[in-house]
JSON list of C-alpha atoms in Angstrom, two decimals:
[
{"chain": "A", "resi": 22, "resn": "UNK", "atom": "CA", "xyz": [-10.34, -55.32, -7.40]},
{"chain": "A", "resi": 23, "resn": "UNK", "atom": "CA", "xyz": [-10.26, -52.45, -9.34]},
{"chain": "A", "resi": 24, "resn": "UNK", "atom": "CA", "xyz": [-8.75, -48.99, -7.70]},
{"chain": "A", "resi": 25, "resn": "UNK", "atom": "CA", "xyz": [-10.34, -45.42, -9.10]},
{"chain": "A", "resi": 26, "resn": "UNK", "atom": "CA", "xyz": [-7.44, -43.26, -9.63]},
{"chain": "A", "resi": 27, "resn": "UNK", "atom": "CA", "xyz": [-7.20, -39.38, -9.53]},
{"chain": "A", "resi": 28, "resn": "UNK", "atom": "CA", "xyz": [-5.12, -37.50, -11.57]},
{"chain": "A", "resi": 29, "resn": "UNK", "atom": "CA", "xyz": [-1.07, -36.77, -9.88]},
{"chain": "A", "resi": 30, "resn": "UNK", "atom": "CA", "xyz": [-1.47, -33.49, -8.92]},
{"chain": "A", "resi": 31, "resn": "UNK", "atom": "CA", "xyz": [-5.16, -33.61, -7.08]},
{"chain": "A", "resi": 32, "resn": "UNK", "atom": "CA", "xyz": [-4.34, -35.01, -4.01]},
{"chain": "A", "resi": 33, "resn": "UNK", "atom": "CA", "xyz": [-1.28, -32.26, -3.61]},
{"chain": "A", "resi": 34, "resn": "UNK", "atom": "CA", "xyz": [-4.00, -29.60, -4.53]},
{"chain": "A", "resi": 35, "resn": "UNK", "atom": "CA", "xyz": [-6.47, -30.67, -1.73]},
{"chain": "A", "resi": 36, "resn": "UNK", "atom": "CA", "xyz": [-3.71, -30.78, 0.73]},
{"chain": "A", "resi": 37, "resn": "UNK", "atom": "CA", "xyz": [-2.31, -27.75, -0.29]},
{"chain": "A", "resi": 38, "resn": "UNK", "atom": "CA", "xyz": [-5.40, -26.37, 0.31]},
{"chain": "A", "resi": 39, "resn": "UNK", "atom": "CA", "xyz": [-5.94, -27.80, 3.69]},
{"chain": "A", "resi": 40, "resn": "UNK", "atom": "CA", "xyz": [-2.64, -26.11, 4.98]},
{"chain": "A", "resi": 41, "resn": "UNK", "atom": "CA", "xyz": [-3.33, -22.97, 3.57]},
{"chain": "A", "resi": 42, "resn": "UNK", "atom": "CA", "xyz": [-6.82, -22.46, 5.37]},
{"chain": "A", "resi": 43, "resn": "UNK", "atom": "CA", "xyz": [-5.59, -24.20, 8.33]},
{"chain": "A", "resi": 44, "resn": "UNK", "atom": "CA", "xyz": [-2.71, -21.29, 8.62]},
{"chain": "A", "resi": 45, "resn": "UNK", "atom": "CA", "xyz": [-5.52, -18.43, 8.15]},
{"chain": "A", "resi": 46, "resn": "UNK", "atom": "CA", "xyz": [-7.23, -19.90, 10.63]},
{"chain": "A", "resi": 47, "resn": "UNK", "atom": "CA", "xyz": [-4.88, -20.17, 13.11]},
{"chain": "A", "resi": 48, "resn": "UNK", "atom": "CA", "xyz": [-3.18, -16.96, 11.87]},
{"chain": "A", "resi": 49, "resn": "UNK", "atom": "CA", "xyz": [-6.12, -14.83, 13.93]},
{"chain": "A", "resi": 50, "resn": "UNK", "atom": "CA", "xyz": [-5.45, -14.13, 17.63]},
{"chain": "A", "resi": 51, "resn": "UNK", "atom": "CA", "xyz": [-8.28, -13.86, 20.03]},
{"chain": "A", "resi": 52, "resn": "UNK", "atom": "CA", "xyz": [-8.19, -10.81, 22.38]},
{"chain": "A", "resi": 53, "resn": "UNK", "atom": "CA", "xyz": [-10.46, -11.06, 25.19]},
{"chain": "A", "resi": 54, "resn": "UNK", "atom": "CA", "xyz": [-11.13, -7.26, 26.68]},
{"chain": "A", "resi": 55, "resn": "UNK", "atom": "CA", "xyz": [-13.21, -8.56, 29.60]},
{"chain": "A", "resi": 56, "resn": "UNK", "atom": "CA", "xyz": [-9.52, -10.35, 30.96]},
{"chain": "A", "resi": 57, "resn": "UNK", "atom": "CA", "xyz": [-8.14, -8.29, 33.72]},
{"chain": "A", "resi": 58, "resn": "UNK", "atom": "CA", "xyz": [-5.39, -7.00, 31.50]},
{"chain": "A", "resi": 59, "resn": "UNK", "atom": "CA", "xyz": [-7.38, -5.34, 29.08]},
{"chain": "A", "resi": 60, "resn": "UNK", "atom": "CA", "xyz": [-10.44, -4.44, 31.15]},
{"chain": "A", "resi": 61, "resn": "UNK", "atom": "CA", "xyz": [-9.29, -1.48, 32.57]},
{"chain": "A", "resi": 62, "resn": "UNK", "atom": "CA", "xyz": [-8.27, 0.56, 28.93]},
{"chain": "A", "resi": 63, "resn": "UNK", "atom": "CA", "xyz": [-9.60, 4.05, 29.07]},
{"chain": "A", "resi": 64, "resn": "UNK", "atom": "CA", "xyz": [-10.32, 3.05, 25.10]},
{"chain": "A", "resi": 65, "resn": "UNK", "atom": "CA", "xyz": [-11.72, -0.20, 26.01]},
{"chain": "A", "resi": 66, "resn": "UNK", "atom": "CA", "xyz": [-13.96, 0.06, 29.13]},
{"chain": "A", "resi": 67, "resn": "UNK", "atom": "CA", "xyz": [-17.09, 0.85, 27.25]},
{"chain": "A", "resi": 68, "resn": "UNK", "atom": "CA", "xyz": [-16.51, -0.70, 23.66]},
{"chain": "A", "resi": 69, "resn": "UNK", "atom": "CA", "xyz": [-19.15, -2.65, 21.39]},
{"chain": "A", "resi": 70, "resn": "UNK", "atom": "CA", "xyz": [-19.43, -2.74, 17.94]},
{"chain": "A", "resi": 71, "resn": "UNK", "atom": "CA", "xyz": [-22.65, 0.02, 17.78]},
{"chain": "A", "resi": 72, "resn": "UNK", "atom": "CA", "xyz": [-19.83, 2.80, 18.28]},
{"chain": "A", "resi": 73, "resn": "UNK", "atom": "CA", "xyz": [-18.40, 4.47, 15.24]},
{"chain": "A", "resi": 74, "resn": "UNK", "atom": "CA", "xyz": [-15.49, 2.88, 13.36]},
{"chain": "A", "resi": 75, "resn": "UNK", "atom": "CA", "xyz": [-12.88, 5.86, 14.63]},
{"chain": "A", "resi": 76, "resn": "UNK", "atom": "CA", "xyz": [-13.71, 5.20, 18.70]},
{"chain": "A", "resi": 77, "resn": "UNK", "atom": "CA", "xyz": [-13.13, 0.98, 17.62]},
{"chain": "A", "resi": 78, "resn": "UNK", "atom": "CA", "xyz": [-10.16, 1.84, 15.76]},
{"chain": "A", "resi": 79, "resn": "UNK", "atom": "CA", "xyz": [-8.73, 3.81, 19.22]},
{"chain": "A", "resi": 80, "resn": "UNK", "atom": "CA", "xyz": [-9.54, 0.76, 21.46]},
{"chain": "A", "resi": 81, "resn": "UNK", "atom": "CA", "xyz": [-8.27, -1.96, 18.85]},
{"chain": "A", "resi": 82, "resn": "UNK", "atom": "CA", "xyz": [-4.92, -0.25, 18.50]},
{"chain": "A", "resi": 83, "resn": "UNK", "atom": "CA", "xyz": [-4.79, -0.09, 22.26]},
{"chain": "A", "resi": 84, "resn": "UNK", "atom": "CA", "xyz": [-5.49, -3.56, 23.16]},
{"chain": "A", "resi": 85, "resn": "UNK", "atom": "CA", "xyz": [-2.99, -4.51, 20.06]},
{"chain": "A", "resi": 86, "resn": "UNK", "atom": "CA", "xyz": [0.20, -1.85, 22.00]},
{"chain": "A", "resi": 87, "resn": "UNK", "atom": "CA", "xyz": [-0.93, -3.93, 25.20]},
{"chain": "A", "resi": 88, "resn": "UNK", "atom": "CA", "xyz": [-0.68, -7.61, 23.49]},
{"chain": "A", "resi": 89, "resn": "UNK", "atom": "CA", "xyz": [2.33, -6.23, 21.94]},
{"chain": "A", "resi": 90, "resn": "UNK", "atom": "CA", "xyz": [3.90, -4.72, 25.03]},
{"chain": "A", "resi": 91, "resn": "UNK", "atom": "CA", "xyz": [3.67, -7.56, 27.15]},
{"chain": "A", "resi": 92, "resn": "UNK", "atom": "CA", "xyz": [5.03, -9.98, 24.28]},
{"chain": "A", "resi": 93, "resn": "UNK", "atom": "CA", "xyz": [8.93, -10.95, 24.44]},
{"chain": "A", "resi": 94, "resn": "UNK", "atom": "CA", "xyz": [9.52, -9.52, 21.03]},
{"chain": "A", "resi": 95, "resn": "UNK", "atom": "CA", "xyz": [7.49, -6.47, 21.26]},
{"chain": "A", "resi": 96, "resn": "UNK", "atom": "CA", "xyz": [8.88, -5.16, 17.59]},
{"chain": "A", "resi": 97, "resn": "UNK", "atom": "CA", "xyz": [7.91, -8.41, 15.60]},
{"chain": "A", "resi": 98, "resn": "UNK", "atom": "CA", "xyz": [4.60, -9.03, 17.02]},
{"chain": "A", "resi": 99, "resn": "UNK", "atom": "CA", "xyz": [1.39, -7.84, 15.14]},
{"chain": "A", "resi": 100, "resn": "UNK", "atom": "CA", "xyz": [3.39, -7.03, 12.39]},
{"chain": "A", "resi": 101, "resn": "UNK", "atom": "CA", "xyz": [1.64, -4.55, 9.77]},
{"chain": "A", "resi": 102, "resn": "UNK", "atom": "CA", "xyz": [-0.96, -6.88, 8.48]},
{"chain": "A", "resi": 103, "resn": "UNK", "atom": "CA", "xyz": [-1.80, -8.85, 11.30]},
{"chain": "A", "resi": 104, "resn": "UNK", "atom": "CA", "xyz": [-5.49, -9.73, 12.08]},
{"chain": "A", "resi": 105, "resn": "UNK", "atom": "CA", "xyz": [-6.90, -9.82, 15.57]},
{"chain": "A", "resi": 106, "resn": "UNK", "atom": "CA", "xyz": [-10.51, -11.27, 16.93]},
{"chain": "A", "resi": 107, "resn": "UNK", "atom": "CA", "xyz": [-11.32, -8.34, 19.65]},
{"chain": "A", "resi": 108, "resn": "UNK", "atom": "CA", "xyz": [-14.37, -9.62, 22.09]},
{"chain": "A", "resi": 109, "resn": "UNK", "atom": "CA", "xyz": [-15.53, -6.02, 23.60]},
{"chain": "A", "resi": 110, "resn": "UNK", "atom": "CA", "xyz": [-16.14, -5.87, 27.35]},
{"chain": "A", "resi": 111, "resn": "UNK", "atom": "CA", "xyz": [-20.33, -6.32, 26.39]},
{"chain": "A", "resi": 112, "resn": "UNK", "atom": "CA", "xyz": [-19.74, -9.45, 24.38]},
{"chain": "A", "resi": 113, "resn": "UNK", "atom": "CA", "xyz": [-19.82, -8.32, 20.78]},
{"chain": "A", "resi": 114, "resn": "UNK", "atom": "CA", "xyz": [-16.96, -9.02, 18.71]},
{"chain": "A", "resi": 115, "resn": "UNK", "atom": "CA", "xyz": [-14.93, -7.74, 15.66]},
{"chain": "A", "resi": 116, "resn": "UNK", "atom": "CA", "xyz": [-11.95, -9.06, 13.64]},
{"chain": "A", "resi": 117, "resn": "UNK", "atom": "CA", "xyz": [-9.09, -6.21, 13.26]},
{"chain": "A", "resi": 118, "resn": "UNK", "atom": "CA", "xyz": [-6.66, -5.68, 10.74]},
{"chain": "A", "resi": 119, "resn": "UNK", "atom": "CA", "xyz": [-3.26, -4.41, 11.97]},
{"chain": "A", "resi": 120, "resn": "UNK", "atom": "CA", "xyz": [-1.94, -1.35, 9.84]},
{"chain": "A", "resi": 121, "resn": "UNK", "atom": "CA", "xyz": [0.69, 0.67, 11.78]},
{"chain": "A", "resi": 122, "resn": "UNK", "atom": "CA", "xyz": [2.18, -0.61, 14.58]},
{"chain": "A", "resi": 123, "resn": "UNK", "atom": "CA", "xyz": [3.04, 2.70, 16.17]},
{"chain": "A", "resi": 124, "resn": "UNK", "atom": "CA", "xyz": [-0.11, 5.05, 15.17]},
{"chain": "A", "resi": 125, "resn": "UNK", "atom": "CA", "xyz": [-2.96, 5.39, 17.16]},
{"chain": "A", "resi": 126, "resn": "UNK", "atom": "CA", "xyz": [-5.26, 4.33, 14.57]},
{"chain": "A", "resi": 127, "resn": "UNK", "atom": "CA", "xyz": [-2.92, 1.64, 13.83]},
{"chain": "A", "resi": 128, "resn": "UNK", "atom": "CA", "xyz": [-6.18, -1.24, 13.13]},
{"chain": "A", "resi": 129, "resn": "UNK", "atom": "CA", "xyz": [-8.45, -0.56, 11.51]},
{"chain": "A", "resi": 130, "resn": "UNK", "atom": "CA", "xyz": [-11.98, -3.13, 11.74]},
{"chain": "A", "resi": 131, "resn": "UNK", "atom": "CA", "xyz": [-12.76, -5.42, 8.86]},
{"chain": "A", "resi": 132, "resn": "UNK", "atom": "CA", "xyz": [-16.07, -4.51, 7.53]},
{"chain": "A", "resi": 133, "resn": "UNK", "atom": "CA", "xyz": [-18.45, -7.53, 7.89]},
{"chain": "A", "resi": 134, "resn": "UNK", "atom": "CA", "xyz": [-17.00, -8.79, 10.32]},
{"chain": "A", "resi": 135, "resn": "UNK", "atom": "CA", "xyz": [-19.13, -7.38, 13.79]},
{"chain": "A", "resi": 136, "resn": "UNK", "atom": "CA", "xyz": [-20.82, -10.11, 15.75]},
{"chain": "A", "resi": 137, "resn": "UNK", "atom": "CA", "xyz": [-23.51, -8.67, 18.22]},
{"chain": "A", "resi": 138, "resn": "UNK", "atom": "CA", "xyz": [-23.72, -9.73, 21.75]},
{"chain": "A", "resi": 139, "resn": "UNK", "atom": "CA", "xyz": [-25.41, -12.26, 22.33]}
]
């Protein structure tokens, strides 16, 4: 029986690989705004992804100080960099990228990213 062999360093490429898109992946946290938690946000109530970037980039970075205030290490959490999957209160959703923890506008939304309601 004759065995096909691949060249040494293929099979540490693929896996490499493998890891790397499985920590992306799981890298992105989910934020559901319809939860009780996050329902009730004077930035949040009324969200989708038809408003204009600056009203998305108020209710991101207020659902991020919530996650992040309710954490038990508030100060490493959502580090500068972070990305976050927001699902608005009317379904639509949005990945955000975290930029300063303690501004206002601290996410800003990743362009191409909006998913409608559906």
């Amino acid at each position: 029986m004759k065995y096909k062999r691949t060249r040494p360093g293929v099979n540490l490429l693929v896996w490499s690989l493998v890891v790397v898109a499985y920590a992306a992946a799981a890298a992105t946290l989910v934020i559901e705004t319809r939860q009780p938690e996050y329902r009730d946000l004077t930035r949040v109530a009324h969200m989708t992804i038809h408003l204009p970037d600056d009203a998305r980039r108020l209710g991101a970075a207020q659902v991020a100080a919530l996650y992040r205030a309710r954490s038990g290490t508030p100060f490493s959490t959502l580090a500068p960099g972070s990305t976050i999957k927001v699902v608005w209160p009317d379904g639509s959703s949005e990945t955000v990228r975290v930029t300063d923890p303690s501004s206002p506008l601290g996410a800003t939304p990743v362009r191409g990213t909006q998913v409608p309601a559906p």
